[in-house]
Short mmCIF file of C-alpha atoms and ligand atoms in Angstrom, two decimals:
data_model
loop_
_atom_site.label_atom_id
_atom_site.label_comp_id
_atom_site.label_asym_id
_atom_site.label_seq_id
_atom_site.Cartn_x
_atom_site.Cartn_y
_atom_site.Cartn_z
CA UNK A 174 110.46 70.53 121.70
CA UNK A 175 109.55 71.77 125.37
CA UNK A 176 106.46 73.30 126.00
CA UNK A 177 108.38 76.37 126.80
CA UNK A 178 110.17 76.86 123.87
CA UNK A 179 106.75 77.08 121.93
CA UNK A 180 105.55 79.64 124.20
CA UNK A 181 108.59 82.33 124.00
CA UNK A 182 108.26 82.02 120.01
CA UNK A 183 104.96 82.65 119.84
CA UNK A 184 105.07 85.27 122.53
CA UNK A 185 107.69 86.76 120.27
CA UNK A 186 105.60 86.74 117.13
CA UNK A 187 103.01 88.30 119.14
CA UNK A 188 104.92 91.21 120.46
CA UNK A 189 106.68 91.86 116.82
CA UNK A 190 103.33 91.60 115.16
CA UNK A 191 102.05 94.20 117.91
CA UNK A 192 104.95 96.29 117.29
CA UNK A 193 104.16 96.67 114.02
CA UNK A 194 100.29 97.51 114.58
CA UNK A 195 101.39 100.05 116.72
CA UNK A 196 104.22 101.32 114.07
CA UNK A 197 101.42 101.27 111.47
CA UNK A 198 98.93 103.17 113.32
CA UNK A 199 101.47 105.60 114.35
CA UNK A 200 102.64 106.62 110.07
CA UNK A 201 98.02 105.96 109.35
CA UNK A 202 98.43 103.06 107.87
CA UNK A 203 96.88 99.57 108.27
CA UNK A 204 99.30 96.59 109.68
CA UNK A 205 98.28 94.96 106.61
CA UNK A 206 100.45 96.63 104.21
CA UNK A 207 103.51 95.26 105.72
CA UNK A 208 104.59 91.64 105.55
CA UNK A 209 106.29 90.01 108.06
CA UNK A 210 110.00 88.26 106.55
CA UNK A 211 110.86 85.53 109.35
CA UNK A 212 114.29 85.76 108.90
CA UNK A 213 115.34 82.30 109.92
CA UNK A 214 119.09 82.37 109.17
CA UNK A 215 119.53 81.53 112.92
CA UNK A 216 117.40 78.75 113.20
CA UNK A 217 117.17 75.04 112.35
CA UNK A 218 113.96 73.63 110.78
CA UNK A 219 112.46 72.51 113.66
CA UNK A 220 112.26 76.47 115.08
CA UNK A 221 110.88 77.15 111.32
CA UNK A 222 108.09 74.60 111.46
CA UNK A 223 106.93 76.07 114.52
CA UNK A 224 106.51 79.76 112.95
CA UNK A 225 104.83 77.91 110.15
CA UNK A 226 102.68 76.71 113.04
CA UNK A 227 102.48 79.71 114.10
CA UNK A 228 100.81 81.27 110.67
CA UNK A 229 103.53 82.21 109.45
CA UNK A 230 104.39 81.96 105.95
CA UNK A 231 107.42 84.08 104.70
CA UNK A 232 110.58 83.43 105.42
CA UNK A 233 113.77 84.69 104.71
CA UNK A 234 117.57 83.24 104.39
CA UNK A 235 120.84 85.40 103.17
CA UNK A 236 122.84 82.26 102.22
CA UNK A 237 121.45 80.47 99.14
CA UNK A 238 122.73 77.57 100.11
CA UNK A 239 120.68 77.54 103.41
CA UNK A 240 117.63 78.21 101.53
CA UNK A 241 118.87 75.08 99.26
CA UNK A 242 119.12 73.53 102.42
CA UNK A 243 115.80 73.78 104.63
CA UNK A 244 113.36 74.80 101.40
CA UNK A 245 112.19 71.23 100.81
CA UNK A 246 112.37 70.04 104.16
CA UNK A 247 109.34 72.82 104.81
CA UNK A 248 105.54 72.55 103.18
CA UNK A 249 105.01 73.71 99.75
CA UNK A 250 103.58 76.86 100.63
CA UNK A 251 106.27 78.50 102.22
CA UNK A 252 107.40 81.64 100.55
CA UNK A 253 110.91 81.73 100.66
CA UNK A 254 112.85 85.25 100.63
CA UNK A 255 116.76 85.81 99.36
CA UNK A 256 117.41 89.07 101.44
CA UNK A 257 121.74 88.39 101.22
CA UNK A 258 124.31 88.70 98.49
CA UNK A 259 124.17 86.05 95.56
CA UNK A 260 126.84 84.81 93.66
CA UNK A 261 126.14 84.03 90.19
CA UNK A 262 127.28 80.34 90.79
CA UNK A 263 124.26 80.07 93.00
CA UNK A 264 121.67 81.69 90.49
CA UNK A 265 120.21 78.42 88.81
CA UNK A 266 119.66 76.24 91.86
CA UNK A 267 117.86 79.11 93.66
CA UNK A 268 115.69 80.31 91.28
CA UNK A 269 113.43 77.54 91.45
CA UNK A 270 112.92 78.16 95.19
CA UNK A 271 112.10 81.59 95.80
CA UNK A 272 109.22 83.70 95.40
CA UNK A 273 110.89 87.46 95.96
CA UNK A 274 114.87 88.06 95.73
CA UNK A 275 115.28 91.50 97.55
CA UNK A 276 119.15 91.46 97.01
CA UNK A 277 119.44 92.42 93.18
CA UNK A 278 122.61 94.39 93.71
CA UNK A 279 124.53 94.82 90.26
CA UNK A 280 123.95 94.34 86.41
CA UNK A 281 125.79 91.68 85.69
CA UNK A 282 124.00 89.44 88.41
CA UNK A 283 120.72 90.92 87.06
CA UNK A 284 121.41 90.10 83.67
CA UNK A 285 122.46 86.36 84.72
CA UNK A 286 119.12 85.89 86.76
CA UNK A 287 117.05 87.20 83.88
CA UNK A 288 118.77 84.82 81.90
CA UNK A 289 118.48 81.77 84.20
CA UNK A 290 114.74 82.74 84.73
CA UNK A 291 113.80 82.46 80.95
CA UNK A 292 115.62 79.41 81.12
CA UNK A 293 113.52 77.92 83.87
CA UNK A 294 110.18 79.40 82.35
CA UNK A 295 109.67 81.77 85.20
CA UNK A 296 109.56 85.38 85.46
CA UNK A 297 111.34 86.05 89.04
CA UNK A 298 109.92 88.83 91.00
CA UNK A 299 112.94 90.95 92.62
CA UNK A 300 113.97 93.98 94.63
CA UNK A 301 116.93 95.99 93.92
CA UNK A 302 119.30 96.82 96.47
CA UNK A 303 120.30 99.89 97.25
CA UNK A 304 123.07 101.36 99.19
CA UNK A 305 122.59 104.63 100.98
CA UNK A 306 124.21 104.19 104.44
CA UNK A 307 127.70 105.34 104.58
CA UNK A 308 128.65 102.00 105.77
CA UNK A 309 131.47 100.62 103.25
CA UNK A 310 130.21 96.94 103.92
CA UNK A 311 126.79 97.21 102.42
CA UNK A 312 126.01 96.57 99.16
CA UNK A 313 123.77 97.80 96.60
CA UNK A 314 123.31 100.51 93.58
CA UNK A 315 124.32 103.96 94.60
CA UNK A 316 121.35 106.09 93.63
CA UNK A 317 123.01 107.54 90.93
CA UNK A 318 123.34 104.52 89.20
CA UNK A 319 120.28 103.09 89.63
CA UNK A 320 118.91 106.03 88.14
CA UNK A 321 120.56 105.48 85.45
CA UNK A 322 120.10 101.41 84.94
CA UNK A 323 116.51 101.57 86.00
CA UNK A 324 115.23 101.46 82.50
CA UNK A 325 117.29 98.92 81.28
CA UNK A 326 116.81 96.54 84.52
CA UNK A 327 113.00 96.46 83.97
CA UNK A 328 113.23 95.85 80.37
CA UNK A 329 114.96 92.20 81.26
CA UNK A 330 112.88 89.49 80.66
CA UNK A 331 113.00 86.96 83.06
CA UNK A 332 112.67 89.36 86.23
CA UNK A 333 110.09 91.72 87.20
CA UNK A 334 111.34 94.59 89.78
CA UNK A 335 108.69 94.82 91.87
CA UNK A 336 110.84 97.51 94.37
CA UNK A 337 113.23 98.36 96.63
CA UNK A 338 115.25 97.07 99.34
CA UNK A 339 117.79 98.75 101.79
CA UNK A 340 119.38 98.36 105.27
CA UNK A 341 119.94 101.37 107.65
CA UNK A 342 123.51 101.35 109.36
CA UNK A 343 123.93 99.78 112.66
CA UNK A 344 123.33 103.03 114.69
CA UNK A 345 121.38 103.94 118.03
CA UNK A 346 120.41 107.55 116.02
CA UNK A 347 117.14 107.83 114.69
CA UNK A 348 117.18 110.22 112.64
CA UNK A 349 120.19 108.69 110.92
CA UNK A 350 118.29 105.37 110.20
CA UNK A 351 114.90 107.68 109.86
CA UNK A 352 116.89 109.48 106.73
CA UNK A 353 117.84 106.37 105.11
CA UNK A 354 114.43 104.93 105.02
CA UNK A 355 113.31 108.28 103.37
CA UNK A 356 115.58 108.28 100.78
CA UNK A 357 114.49 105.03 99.96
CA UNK A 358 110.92 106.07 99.46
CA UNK A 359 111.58 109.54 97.32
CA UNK A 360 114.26 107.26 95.33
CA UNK A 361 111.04 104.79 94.50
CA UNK A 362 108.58 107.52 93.84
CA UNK A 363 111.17 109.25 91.84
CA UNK A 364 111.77 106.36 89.61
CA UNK A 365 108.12 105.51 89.97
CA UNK A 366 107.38 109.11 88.01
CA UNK A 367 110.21 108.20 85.82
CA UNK A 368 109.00 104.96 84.39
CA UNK A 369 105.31 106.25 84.67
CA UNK A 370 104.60 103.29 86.92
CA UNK A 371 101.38 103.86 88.99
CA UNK A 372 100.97 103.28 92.97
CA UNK A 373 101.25 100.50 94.08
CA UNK A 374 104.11 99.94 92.17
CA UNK A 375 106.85 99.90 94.31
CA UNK A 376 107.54 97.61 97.57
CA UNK A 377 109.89 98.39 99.89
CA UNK A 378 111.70 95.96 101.78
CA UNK A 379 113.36 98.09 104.81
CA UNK A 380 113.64 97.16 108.66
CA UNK A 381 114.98 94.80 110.94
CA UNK A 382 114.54 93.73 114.44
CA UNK A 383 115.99 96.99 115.89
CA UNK A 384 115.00 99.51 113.13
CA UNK A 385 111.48 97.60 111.81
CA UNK A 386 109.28 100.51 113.41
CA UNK A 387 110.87 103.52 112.04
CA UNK A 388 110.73 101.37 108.83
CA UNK A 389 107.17 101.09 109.15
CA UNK A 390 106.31 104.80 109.36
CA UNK A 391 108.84 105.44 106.43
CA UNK A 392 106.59 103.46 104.50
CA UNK A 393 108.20 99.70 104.41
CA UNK A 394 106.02 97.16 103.00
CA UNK A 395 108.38 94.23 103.83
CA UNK A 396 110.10 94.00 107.12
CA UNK A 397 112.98 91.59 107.58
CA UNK A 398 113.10 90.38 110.84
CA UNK A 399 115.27 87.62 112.85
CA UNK A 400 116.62 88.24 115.77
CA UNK A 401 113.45 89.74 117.86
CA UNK A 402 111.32 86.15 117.28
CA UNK A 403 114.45 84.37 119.00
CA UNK A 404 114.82 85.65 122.19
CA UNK A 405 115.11 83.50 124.52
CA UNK A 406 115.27 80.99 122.53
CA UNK A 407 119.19 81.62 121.09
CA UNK A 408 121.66 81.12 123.36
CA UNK A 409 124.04 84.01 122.43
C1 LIG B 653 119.98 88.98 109.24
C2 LIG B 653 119.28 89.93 108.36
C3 LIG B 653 118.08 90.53 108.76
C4 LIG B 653 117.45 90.29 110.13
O1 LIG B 653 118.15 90.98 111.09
P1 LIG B 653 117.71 90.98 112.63
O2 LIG B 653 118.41 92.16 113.18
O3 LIG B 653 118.15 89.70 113.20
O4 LIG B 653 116.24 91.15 112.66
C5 LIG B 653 117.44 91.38 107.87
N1 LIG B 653 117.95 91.63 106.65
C6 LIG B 653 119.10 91.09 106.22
C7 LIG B 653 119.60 91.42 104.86
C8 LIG B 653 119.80 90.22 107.06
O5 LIG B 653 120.96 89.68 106.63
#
């Protein structure tokens, strides 16, 4: 690996983790409350040992069968993040593997992790999806229906929801991607009330590399980003 290459990453990491100071400061909060998700679905292993080098030590994959893929080939104490759409013939292989799924995304997926997750004698900490940009391609529980499967989610015994997760539509308006991040918040300290669940109860997985900021003052507490630690580095 060129000498080069190690200095654009962790220039990268610097400017993202300085974007996010600033972000914090900006909404009063401390940088602290928000953890960095290295999404490394772009990357080989190599590129991911040298963010663990780096310090960090979250990353995140969509495909479950990357994560199969690169999580032993990294050290133990990686925390490995599902942020993308799993099919329930991927459930029992990944379980083992991750420490936070933030792409819970229907009932009878839920139902199956609980499930494998009693089976594996774990209880699987998890964020539920939810969809509130127009966007037909996302996925997730309308409001509405998370509302009304909230109960029942957090009764199962092999997962504990430990928040939400969302993604803003591809859009250069603010305010559109400001609203969604919002609604994400109220939604969690609505259902927050609802289940009599005290602060801090409630993470919030929302932002990406061109939306992490607003995120940030919106009150994220997990940002998801990818494509800002790789430039340079990707040829695309
Ligand atoms: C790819 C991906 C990200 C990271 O997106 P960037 O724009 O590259 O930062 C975040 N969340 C999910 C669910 C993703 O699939």
């Amino acid at each position: 690996m060129t000498r080069s290459f190690r200095e654009t990453l962790a220039a990268n990491l610097a400017r993202v983790r300085e974007r996010i100071e600033e972000a914090a400061r900006r909404a009063g909060r401390r940088a602290e409350e928000v953890r960095l998700v290295a999404v490394t679905k772009y990357v080989d292993v190599p590129v991911i040992e040298e963010l663990y080098e780096l310090g960090l030590r979250d990353f995140g994959e969509s495909r479950p069968q990357s994560l199969w893929e690169k999580q032993p080939r990294l050290a133990g104490d990686v925390r490995w993040h599902l942020i993308g759409s799993w099919q329930t013939n991927k459930v029992r292989r990944t379980i083992p593997l991750v420490e936070l799924v933030h792409s819970i995304d229907r009932a009878a997926l839920a139902e199956l992790v609980s499930a494998e997750a009693v089976r594996a004698g774990r209880k699987l900490d998890v964020l539920l999806e939810v969809k509130l940009a127009a966007d037909e391609s996302k996925h997730g529980y309308r409001p509405d229906d998370l509302r009304r499967e909230f109960d029942q989610l957090r009764a199962l015994p092999g997962m504990e929801v430990r928040g939400l997760m969302t993604m803003a539509s591809l859009t250069a308006d603010e305010g559109e991607i400001r609203t969604t991040f919002a609604q994400l918040r109220s939604l969690r300290d609505e259902l927050r009330e609802h289940a009599r669940l005290e602060a801090p109860w409630g993470w919030l997985s929302m932002g990406m590399s061109h939306d992490f900021e607003i995120a940030i003052e919106e009150g994220a507490t997990h940002v998801r980003v990818g494509s800002s630690l790789f430039e340079g580095i990707l040829d695309d």
